[in-house]
Every structure is written in C-alpha cells, then in structure tokens.
C-alpha cells in the first residue's frame, strides 16, 4: 500500500475523547464520575428546536447560499453589534460555518504555508496544535505563568519572520481565564507592530462570570482580526454543528472559497435554529450561565481547604485542578484520579507543558455530583 500523507502522521487522538472512553470502561471499585466532556449538560432550548422542526416541515432542506442564509448573517451581525458595538457587514464580513472548529480549520488553511508559525498561549485547547500541524504549520507555544494565566511579556520573544498569526482563545478552554482589557490591548498592539493576523476564538464569550471584552472592540486591528464563534456552548447546540466567522471582506471571501469546495454550506435546519437562538429569549443562556457559576462556586468553596489547588475560572464551564503528587505506578495525573478517586478528567499536559501538574475538569454536572467529587477528593 502507498503511504498516507506526511501531515496525517502528526495528529494525535483527542485526549478528552480518549479519557471519556476510559471512563466508560469503568472501575471495579466505584462508580466513575465523568468530568471529561466539553459539552453542556443542558438540552437545546425548546424554541430553538422548534425553529428547526418548522424549517424541516416547510421544506427548507436544501443547500443554502455558501456563506449562510442572509437572515442568519444579519442576525449574527446585529447580535454581535448589540454585544460589542462593532458592526460586521452581513453580506461580506460574516460566514456561517459547520461549527467553530471548521471555521478555525478554514482560517489556518487560508493563512498557513508549510513552515509558517502560529503563536498560542498555554494552556490552550488541544485541537489548535493538531490543526496547525495538519496544515503544515508550526505551533509556537508560550508557557503560562505559575497560576496558568497567559504570559503576555513573552509574546514578542516568540515572534519570528515566519510568524503568521496569534491564535487566542478567550475565555480560555481549559483554564477559564478571561483576558483583561489591557492584555487584549497589548496583543492588538503587538499584532499591529509585527503585521500579524489575530484569530480570536471567542466561543465561550457568553459563559463569563465577570466582564468580557471582545477583541473586535479594538478597532486598530480590524483588518487583521478574525473572530471565531458559534452556538455549541452558549445555546447547548454542540450536535447542530453551527458556528461563524467575522472578519474583513478580503479574508471572508477567500475563506468562502474553501468552504464552497468542502462543506458547501452549513446544515440548513441548523441555520434556521441559529436564527431562533439569536433573536429569541436570551434568558435561556442566562439560566445556563447562572447554573455554571453556582456550580463553580459550590465546588471551589468545597475544595478551599483541600490539598488540591483549584484554579477558580472566570468563565467557561471548565476548571484546572492541581495534582501535586501521584503514585509512581500511574502514567498520568488523570489516570491517578480515575483509579484512586473514580473521577475522569483530562490530563493537563494535553493543553501544554505548563499545565502538566494539572487536570481539566468539566463542571457540566449537577452541583450534588460535584459535591460528591469534592467529598472523594477530601477523603
Ligand atoms: N473552540 C474551543 C476553544 C472549544 O473548546 C471548542 C469545543 O470544545 C470549539 C472551538 C469547537 O466548537 P464547535 O462545536 O462550534 O465546533
């Protein structure tokens, strides 16, 4: 047999999916509590599902315009403007994608030539590394500070003539960190100074417990910034595969070429559902965010005096737990937690060297279950 492409060799399986698999295999001594999955434990709100049923019943089941149905692009533009006072032209600066992940992949395909570099702050979502590799680029990781906050001071040091883009995720999966206004301003200034693109994955922008500033509010980088967002997290629509990009027409029109020749368009019923999500009652999102915040607080309070240090997230539904010591027989921190405590988590090292003493917990379980997790850890 002829070999596969060289670029596929660099991809590794998703650590969160592998760990979820191990959790399903179980443990002989206790019931496993699975905190691996980055998926809301809420169902998609009823009015959003209804909009999809209605679209399907009305026969809106064909291909749509590649960049998305105009009503959805308009709804996205209006919604973004209402949140962040920044207007993107729905006809040329908005592209609807089959999930935020696909939008990210398109952008890397657009920007990277073999050997080009993309800067990432550790700890960062594990798919970025593989996506950059798959596009024959080189991820340049910036190690985090001790508290896992991003080290902005190191940013200029990793820039090289091959640097194409800074990819930031705000709020951060896995740490729940939310970048400050000053930090974003500094990133924007550096991107301008070195003529770099900035890809801002803001998929968790609605799940925040303090304030949130979007990079789109920094007008000085409008021509070099692309915002990635989607419906999976805020509206509990992970399976609907619907997201979007916002950026200058020059970028969006090129991304649309990749999109036309690969996905064609995002799923039509999902697009109608997304309109209902943005134009309908936002109380459904508030309810989920309040719940995530309560869980975070209950869990952080319970672990306050434990030997495990929890980094209290400012956003997302994740948090990082420091595991100082493990028994030598365990290959990883998450194997240790799974075997000794029956808690399935994702190894911190999957998100970068700086997080090697941590595991990521997804707090997408009821507060009572999180209390059981805390009880086991305190035992
Ligand atoms: N970006 C980040 C940081 C994520 O954590 C995820 C999902 O876990 C995605 C993007 C993917 O989102 P989507 O479901 O819209 O593809």
Short mmCIF file of C-alpha atoms and ligand atoms in Angstrom, two decimals:
data_model
loop_
_atom_site.label_atom_id
_atom_site.label_comp_id
_atom_site.label_asym_id
_atom_site.label_seq_id
_atom_site.Cartn_x
_atom_site.Cartn_y
_atom_site.Cartn_z
CA UNK A 1 0.00 0.00 0.00
CA UNK A 2 1.16 3.52 -0.66
CA UNK A 3 1.68 5.62 2.47
CA UNK A 4 -0.72 8.16 3.90
CA UNK A 5 0.16 11.85 3.68
CA UNK A 6 3.02 13.01 5.92
CA UNK A 7 0.81 15.56 7.62
CA UNK A 8 -1.61 12.97 9.00
CA UNK A 9 1.27 11.36 10.94
CA UNK A 10 1.47 14.33 13.30
CA UNK A 11 -2.13 14.11 14.50
CA UNK A 12 -2.81 12.53 17.89
CA UNK A 13 -6.21 11.38 19.18
CA UNK A 14 -8.15 13.94 21.22
CA UNK A 15 -7.16 13.46 24.89
CA UNK A 16 -10.65 14.35 26.12
CA UNK A 17 -12.27 11.73 23.87
CA UNK A 18 -9.72 9.05 24.86
CA UNK A 19 -10.27 9.77 28.54
CA UNK A 20 -14.06 9.71 28.12
CA UNK A 21 -13.59 6.26 26.58
CA UNK A 22 -11.58 5.08 29.62
CA UNK A 23 -14.28 6.48 31.91
CA UNK A 24 -16.90 4.41 30.09
CA UNK A 25 -14.80 1.27 30.62
CA UNK A 26 -15.34 1.83 34.35
CA UNK A 27 -13.53 0.95 37.50
CA UNK A 28 -14.15 -2.15 39.60
CA UNK A 29 -14.37 -0.38 42.96
CA UNK A 30 -16.54 2.68 42.48
CA UNK A 31 -18.86 4.42 40.04
CA UNK A 32 -16.95 6.75 37.75
CA UNK A 33 -17.88 10.43 37.70
CA UNK A 34 -17.05 11.63 34.22
CA UNK A 35 -15.84 15.23 34.02
CA UNK A 36 -14.09 14.91 30.67
CA UNK A 37 -16.54 16.20 28.09
CA UNK A 38 -16.63 19.82 26.92
CA UNK A 39 -20.32 19.66 26.35
CA UNK A 40 -23.13 21.48 28.19
CA UNK A 41 -25.34 19.09 30.15
CA UNK A 42 -28.41 21.09 29.10
CA UNK A 43 -30.62 20.24 26.16
CA UNK A 44 -31.00 22.75 23.32
CA UNK A 45 -33.79 25.20 24.33
CA UNK A 46 -37.26 24.29 23.07
CA UNK A 47 -37.85 27.35 20.85
CA UNK A 48 -34.57 26.68 19.02
CA UNK A 49 -35.52 23.07 18.35
CA UNK A 50 -38.97 24.22 17.21
CA UNK A 51 -37.43 26.55 14.62
CA UNK A 52 -35.56 23.59 13.13
CA UNK A 53 -38.71 21.39 13.08
CA UNK A 54 -40.57 24.24 11.36
CA UNK A 55 -37.83 24.69 8.77
CA UNK A 56 -37.74 20.97 8.04
CA UNK A 57 -41.56 20.80 7.76
CA UNK A 58 -41.59 23.80 5.45
CA UNK A 59 -39.16 22.02 3.12
CA UNK A 60 -36.18 24.24 3.85
CA UNK A 61 -33.91 21.25 3.48
CA UNK A 62 -31.74 22.10 0.51
CA UNK A 63 -28.37 23.75 0.13
CA UNK A 64 -28.27 27.36 1.28
CA UNK A 65 -26.05 30.17 -0.03
CA UNK A 66 -22.49 29.11 0.92
CA UNK A 67 -21.85 31.94 3.41
CA UNK A 68 -25.17 31.25 5.16
CA UNK A 69 -28.79 32.32 4.73
CA UNK A 70 -28.99 36.13 4.68
CA UNK A 71 -31.38 36.29 7.71
CA UNK A 72 -28.85 34.39 9.81
CA UNK A 73 -25.91 36.51 8.71
CA UNK A 74 -27.95 39.58 9.57
CA UNK A 75 -28.94 38.15 12.95
CA UNK A 76 -25.28 37.37 13.72
CA UNK A 77 -24.17 40.84 12.70
CA UNK A 78 -26.92 42.51 14.77
CA UNK A 79 -26.26 40.36 17.78
CA UNK A 80 -22.52 40.96 17.72
CA UNK A 81 -23.10 44.71 17.33
CA UNK A 82 -25.50 44.72 20.28
CA UNK A 83 -22.95 42.97 22.49
CA UNK A 84 -19.74 44.67 21.38
CA UNK A 85 -20.66 47.84 19.48
CA UNK A 86 -18.78 46.56 16.41
CA UNK A 87 -20.51 46.20 13.07
CA UNK A 88 -19.67 43.50 10.54
CA UNK A 89 -21.39 43.76 7.17
CA UNK A 90 -23.71 40.72 6.90
CA UNK A 91 -23.23 40.43 3.15
CA UNK A 92 -19.44 40.40 3.07
CA UNK A 93 -17.97 40.10 6.57
CA UNK A 94 -19.91 37.18 8.07
CA UNK A 95 -19.54 33.50 7.14
CA UNK A 96 -21.66 30.74 8.68
CA UNK A 97 -19.65 27.53 9.20
CA UNK A 98 -20.42 23.95 10.26
CA UNK A 99 -19.19 24.67 13.81
CA UNK A 100 -16.49 26.97 15.13
CA UNK A 101 -13.94 24.20 14.72
CA UNK A 102 -14.48 24.12 10.97
CA UNK A 103 -14.14 27.91 10.86
CA UNK A 104 -10.78 27.65 12.64
CA UNK A 105 -9.60 24.99 10.23
CA UNK A 106 -10.56 27.17 7.25
CA UNK A 107 -8.60 30.09 8.66
CA UNK A 108 -5.48 28.01 9.17
CA UNK A 109 -5.85 26.63 5.63
CA UNK A 110 -6.12 30.18 4.38
CA UNK A 111 -3.14 31.59 6.27
CA UNK A 112 -0.54 28.86 6.61
CA UNK A 113 2.12 27.84 4.13
CA UNK A 114 4.40 24.95 5.18
CA UNK A 115 6.68 26.15 7.98
CA UNK A 116 4.63 29.20 8.93
CA UNK A 117 4.24 29.73 12.66
CA UNK A 118 1.16 30.34 14.79
CA UNK A 119 1.51 31.62 18.34
CA UNK A 120 -0.55 30.01 21.09
CA UNK A 121 -0.73 30.81 24.80
CA UNK A 122 -0.53 27.80 27.10
CA UNK A 123 -2.64 26.23 28.39
CA UNK A 124 -4.69 26.02 25.21
CA UNK A 125 -7.36 23.88 23.67
CA UNK A 126 -5.77 20.70 22.38
CA UNK A 127 -7.17 20.85 18.83
CA UNK A 128 -5.23 24.02 17.93
CA UNK A 129 -1.93 22.17 17.92
CA UNK A 130 -3.22 19.41 15.66
CA UNK A 131 -4.97 21.83 13.34
CA UNK A 132 -1.79 23.86 12.90
CA UNK A 133 0.26 20.70 12.30
CA UNK A 134 -2.28 19.35 9.86
CA UNK A 135 -1.88 22.50 7.82
CA UNK A 136 1.91 22.03 7.90
CA UNK A 137 2.40 24.96 10.22
CA UNK A 138 4.39 25.14 13.44
CA UNK A 139 2.66 25.95 16.73
CA UNK A 140 4.78 28.27 18.92
CA UNK A 141 3.63 27.83 22.48
CA UNK A 142 4.11 30.49 25.14
CA UNK A 143 4.41 28.83 28.56
CA UNK A 144 1.90 30.09 31.12
CA UNK A 145 2.64 31.91 34.39
CA UNK A 146 2.56 29.78 37.56
CA UNK A 147 -1.15 30.43 38.08
CA UNK A 148 -1.78 29.34 34.48
CA UNK A 149 -2.54 32.90 33.35
CA UNK A 150 -1.07 33.80 29.93
CA UNK A 151 2.42 35.28 29.93
CA UNK A 152 1.95 38.39 27.81
CA UNK A 153 5.53 39.51 28.47
CA UNK A 154 6.85 36.58 26.44
CA UNK A 155 4.78 37.33 23.35
CA UNK A 156 7.27 39.48 21.47
CA UNK A 157 10.10 36.99 22.14
CA UNK A 158 8.45 34.18 20.16
CA UNK A 159 7.73 36.25 17.06
CA UNK A 160 9.89 35.28 14.08
CA UNK A 161 9.88 36.18 10.38
CA UNK A 162 7.73 33.03 9.86
CA UNK A 163 5.03 34.08 12.33
CA UNK A 164 1.70 34.44 10.55
CA UNK A 165 -0.82 34.71 13.33
CA UNK A 166 -1.55 34.85 17.03
CA UNK A 167 -4.38 32.49 17.94
CA UNK A 168 -6.07 33.43 21.17
CA UNK A 169 -8.94 31.72 22.90
CA UNK A 170 -10.86 33.99 25.22
CA UNK A 171 -12.31 32.85 27.65
CA UNK A 172 -9.80 30.03 27.75
CA UNK A 173 -10.56 26.36 27.46
CA UNK A 174 -9.16 24.72 29.69
CA UNK A 175 -8.42 27.24 32.48
CA UNK A 176 -11.47 29.50 32.35
CA UNK A 177 -9.15 32.52 32.23
CA UNK A 178 -10.61 35.73 30.80
CA UNK A 179 -8.16 38.21 29.23
CA UNK A 180 -8.26 41.75 30.59
CA UNK A 181 -8.78 44.87 28.51
CA UNK A 182 -5.09 45.75 28.97
CA UNK A 183 -3.92 42.31 27.89
CA UNK A 184 -6.04 42.44 24.76
CA UNK A 185 -4.80 45.93 24.01
CA UNK A 186 -1.23 44.71 24.30
CA UNK A 187 -1.90 41.74 21.94
CA UNK A 188 -3.57 44.09 19.45
CA UNK A 189 -0.61 46.50 19.60
CA UNK A 190 1.92 43.71 19.04
CA UNK A 191 -0.09 42.26 16.14
CA UNK A 192 -0.06 45.70 14.52
CA UNK A 193 3.61 46.28 15.18
CA UNK A 194 4.66 42.94 13.60
CA UNK A 195 1.96 42.81 10.91
CA UNK A 196 0.35 39.59 12.19
CA UNK A 197 -3.13 38.17 11.83
CA UNK A 198 -5.09 37.60 15.01
CA UNK A 199 -7.55 34.74 15.24
CA UNK A 200 -9.78 35.19 18.28
CA UNK A 201 -11.77 32.11 19.25
CA UNK A 202 -14.48 33.62 21.44
CA UNK A 203 -16.80 30.62 21.55
CA UNK A 204 -17.15 30.92 25.35
CA UNK A 205 -17.82 34.69 25.29
CA UNK A 206 -21.29 34.30 26.80
CA UNK A 207 -20.19 31.97 29.60
CA UNK A 208 -18.44 34.53 31.79
CA UNK A 209 -18.82 35.36 35.48
CA UNK A 210 -17.07 38.72 35.37
CA UNK A 211 -16.84 41.17 32.46
CA UNK A 212 -15.78 40.24 28.95
CA UNK A 213 -14.20 42.34 26.24
CA UNK A 214 -14.14 41.08 22.65
CA UNK A 215 -11.05 41.66 20.55
CA UNK A 216 -13.40 43.04 17.91
CA UNK A 217 -13.68 46.15 20.10
CA UNK A 218 -10.06 47.02 19.23
CA UNK A 219 -10.57 48.95 16.03
CA UNK A 220 -6.85 49.24 15.29
CA UNK A 221 -6.71 45.56 14.30
CA UNK A 222 -9.99 45.30 12.41
CA UNK A 223 -8.25 44.49 9.12
CA UNK A 224 -6.13 41.72 10.61
CA UNK A 225 -8.62 40.19 13.07
CA UNK A 226 -10.96 37.26 12.54
CA UNK A 227 -13.45 36.36 15.25
CA UNK A 228 -14.47 32.72 15.57
CA UNK A 229 -17.69 31.96 17.38
CA UNK A 230 -20.58 29.51 17.42
CA UNK A 231 -23.71 28.19 19.04
CA UNK A 232 -22.42 24.97 20.62
CA UNK A 233 -21.59 26.28 24.07
CA UNK A 234 -23.86 29.26 24.76
CA UNK A 235 -27.02 27.62 23.40
CA UNK A 236 -26.15 23.97 24.14
CA UNK A 237 -26.09 23.12 20.43
CA UNK A 238 -22.94 21.01 20.12
CA UNK A 239 -24.54 18.44 17.82
CA UNK A 240 -26.06 21.01 15.47
CA UNK A 241 -22.64 21.90 14.04
CA UNK A 242 -23.14 25.58 13.54
CA UNK A 243 -20.72 28.46 14.02
CA UNK A 244 -19.47 31.57 12.26
CA UNK A 245 -16.56 33.81 11.36
CA UNK A 246 -16.48 37.61 11.42
CA UNK A 247 -13.70 39.42 9.61
CA UNK A 248 -12.70 41.74 6.81
CA UNK A 249 -14.36 41.01 3.44
CA UNK A 250 -10.92 40.34 1.95
CA UNK A 251 -10.50 37.37 4.33
CA UNK A 252 -14.10 36.16 4.39
CA UNK A 253 -14.36 35.98 0.59
CA UNK A 254 -11.27 33.73 0.43
CA UNK A 255 -12.46 31.53 3.30
CA UNK A 256 -15.74 31.19 1.46
CA UNK A 257 -13.88 29.58 -1.45
CA UNK A 258 -12.54 26.84 0.84
CA UNK A 259 -16.00 26.47 2.39
CA UNK A 260 -17.78 26.23 -1.00
CA UNK A 261 -15.46 23.48 -2.18
CA UNK A 262 -15.58 21.44 1.02
CA UNK A 263 -18.74 21.80 3.13
CA UNK A 264 -20.80 23.77 0.53
CA UNK A 265 -22.79 25.35 3.36
CA UNK A 266 -23.77 24.72 6.97
CA UNK A 267 -26.81 22.49 7.57
CA UNK A 268 -29.99 24.36 6.61
CA UNK A 269 -32.17 23.35 9.62
CA UNK A 270 -29.30 24.28 11.95
CA UNK A 271 -29.12 27.71 10.35
CA UNK A 272 -32.84 28.31 10.99
CA UNK A 273 -32.38 27.11 14.56
CA UNK A 274 -29.46 29.54 14.95
CA UNK A 275 -31.67 32.46 13.90
CA UNK A 276 -34.14 31.50 16.64
CA UNK A 277 -31.25 31.26 19.10
CA UNK A 278 -30.05 34.81 18.42
CA UNK A 279 -33.41 36.51 18.01
CA UNK A 280 -35.28 34.60 20.75
CA UNK A 281 -35.27 34.75 24.53
CA UNK A 282 -31.71 35.13 25.87
CA UNK A 283 -32.95 34.13 29.33
CA UNK A 284 -32.16 30.54 28.36
CA UNK A 285 -28.47 31.44 28.13
CA UNK A 286 -28.62 33.43 31.39
CA UNK A 287 -30.12 30.43 33.14
CA UNK A 288 -27.28 28.16 31.99
CA UNK A 289 -24.60 30.69 32.90
CA UNK A 290 -26.07 31.24 36.39
CA UNK A 291 -26.06 27.48 36.87
CA UNK A 292 -22.42 27.16 35.75
CA UNK A 293 -21.46 29.95 38.13
CA UNK A 294 -23.27 28.34 41.08
CA UNK A 295 -21.54 25.04 40.39
CA UNK A 296 -18.17 26.73 40.18
CA UNK A 297 -18.75 28.48 43.50
CA UNK A 298 -20.04 25.41 45.32
CA UNK A 299 -17.15 23.31 44.04
CA UNK A 300 -14.44 25.91 44.72
CA UNK A 301 -15.79 26.50 48.26
CA UNK A 302 -15.84 22.77 48.96
CA UNK A 303 -12.21 22.40 47.90
CA UNK A 304 -10.93 25.51 49.63
CA UNK A 305 -9.02 23.62 52.29
CA UNK A 306 -8.14 20.56 50.25
CA UNK A 307 -4.61 19.60 49.21
CA UNK A 308 -5.69 20.02 45.61
CA UNK A 309 -5.48 23.58 44.38
CA UNK A 310 -8.38 24.59 42.13
CA UNK A 311 -7.90 27.49 39.74
CA UNK A 312 -11.22 29.27 40.02
CA UNK A 313 -12.39 30.02 36.46
CA UNK A 314 -13.68 33.46 35.46
CA UNK A 315 -15.57 31.94 32.54
CA UNK A 316 -16.34 28.69 30.62
CA UNK A 317 -17.51 25.55 32.41
CA UNK A 318 -14.02 24.17 32.96
CA UNK A 319 -11.51 24.43 35.73
CA UNK A 320 -7.99 23.23 36.36
CA UNK A 321 -7.12 21.23 39.44
CA UNK A 322 -3.52 20.88 40.58
CA UNK A 323 -2.46 17.35 41.50
CA UNK A 324 0.83 17.77 43.33
CA UNK A 325 1.82 14.13 43.95
CA UNK A 326 0.86 10.93 42.23
CA UNK A 327 1.93 7.37 42.94
CA UNK A 328 4.71 6.20 40.58
CA UNK A 329 2.52 3.39 39.23
CA UNK A 330 0.31 5.91 37.41
CA UNK A 331 1.32 7.09 33.96
CA UNK A 332 -0.53 10.38 34.30
CA UNK A 333 -2.40 12.68 36.68
CA UNK A 334 -5.73 11.77 35.13
CA UNK A 335 -5.02 8.01 35.41
CA UNK A 336 -4.28 8.61 39.10
CA UNK A 337 -7.57 10.44 39.68
CA UNK A 338 -9.51 7.85 37.74
CA UNK A 339 -8.09 4.85 39.60
CA UNK A 340 -7.82 6.29 43.11
CA UNK A 341 -10.90 8.53 43.20
CA UNK A 342 -13.11 7.32 40.33
CA UNK A 343 -13.06 10.77 38.72
CA UNK A 344 -12.47 11.00 34.97
CA UNK A 345 -10.65 14.18 33.87
CA UNK A 346 -8.35 15.27 31.05
CA UNK A 347 -4.61 15.42 31.64
CA UNK A 348 -3.31 18.98 31.91
CA UNK A 349 -0.30 18.23 29.74
CA UNK A 350 -2.63 17.83 26.76
CA UNK A 351 -3.05 21.62 26.99
CA UNK A 352 0.67 22.35 27.17
CA UNK A 353 3.76 21.61 29.28
CA UNK A 354 2.91 24.42 31.73
CA UNK A 355 -0.23 22.56 32.80
CA UNK A 356 1.49 19.23 33.39
CA UNK A 357 0.70 19.21 37.12
CA UNK A 358 -3.00 19.78 36.48
CA UNK A 359 -6.07 18.05 35.15
CA UNK A 360 -9.03 19.71 33.48
CA UNK A 361 -12.45 19.20 34.98
CA UNK A 362 -15.58 19.95 33.01
CA UNK A 363 -18.13 21.19 35.55
CA UNK A 364 -21.03 20.05 33.41
CA UNK A 365 -22.68 18.04 36.14
CA UNK A 366 -25.23 18.98 38.80
CA UNK A 367 -23.92 20.64 41.97
CA UNK A 368 -24.77 17.50 44.00
CA UNK A 369 -22.49 15.40 41.80
CA UNK A 370 -19.74 17.99 42.02
CA UNK A 371 -20.09 17.81 45.82
CA UNK A 372 -19.54 14.04 45.57
CA UNK A 373 -16.39 14.77 43.57
CA UNK A 374 -15.23 17.18 46.27
CA UNK A 375 -16.04 14.62 49.00
CA UNK A 376 -13.95 11.99 47.27
CA UNK A 377 -11.05 14.42 46.90
CA UNK A 378 -11.29 15.44 50.57
CA UNK A 379 -11.38 11.83 51.81
N1 LIG B 1 -13.07 26.35 20.31
C1 LIG B 1 -12.90 25.92 21.56
C2 LIG B 1 -11.95 26.64 22.45
C3 LIG B 1 -13.59 24.80 22.04
O1 LIG B 1 -13.42 24.39 23.30
C4 LIG B 1 -14.46 24.12 21.17
C5 LIG B 1 -15.16 22.90 21.61
O2 LIG B 1 -14.84 22.26 22.56
C6 LIG B 1 -14.60 24.60 19.87
C7 LIG B 1 -13.91 25.72 19.47
C8 LIG B 1 -15.48 23.90 18.88
O3 LIG B 1 -16.73 24.46 18.77
P1 LIG B 1 -17.81 23.92 17.72
O4 LIG B 1 -18.64 22.89 18.43
O5 LIG B 1 -18.61 25.13 17.34
O6 LIG B 1 -17.07 23.37 16.56
#
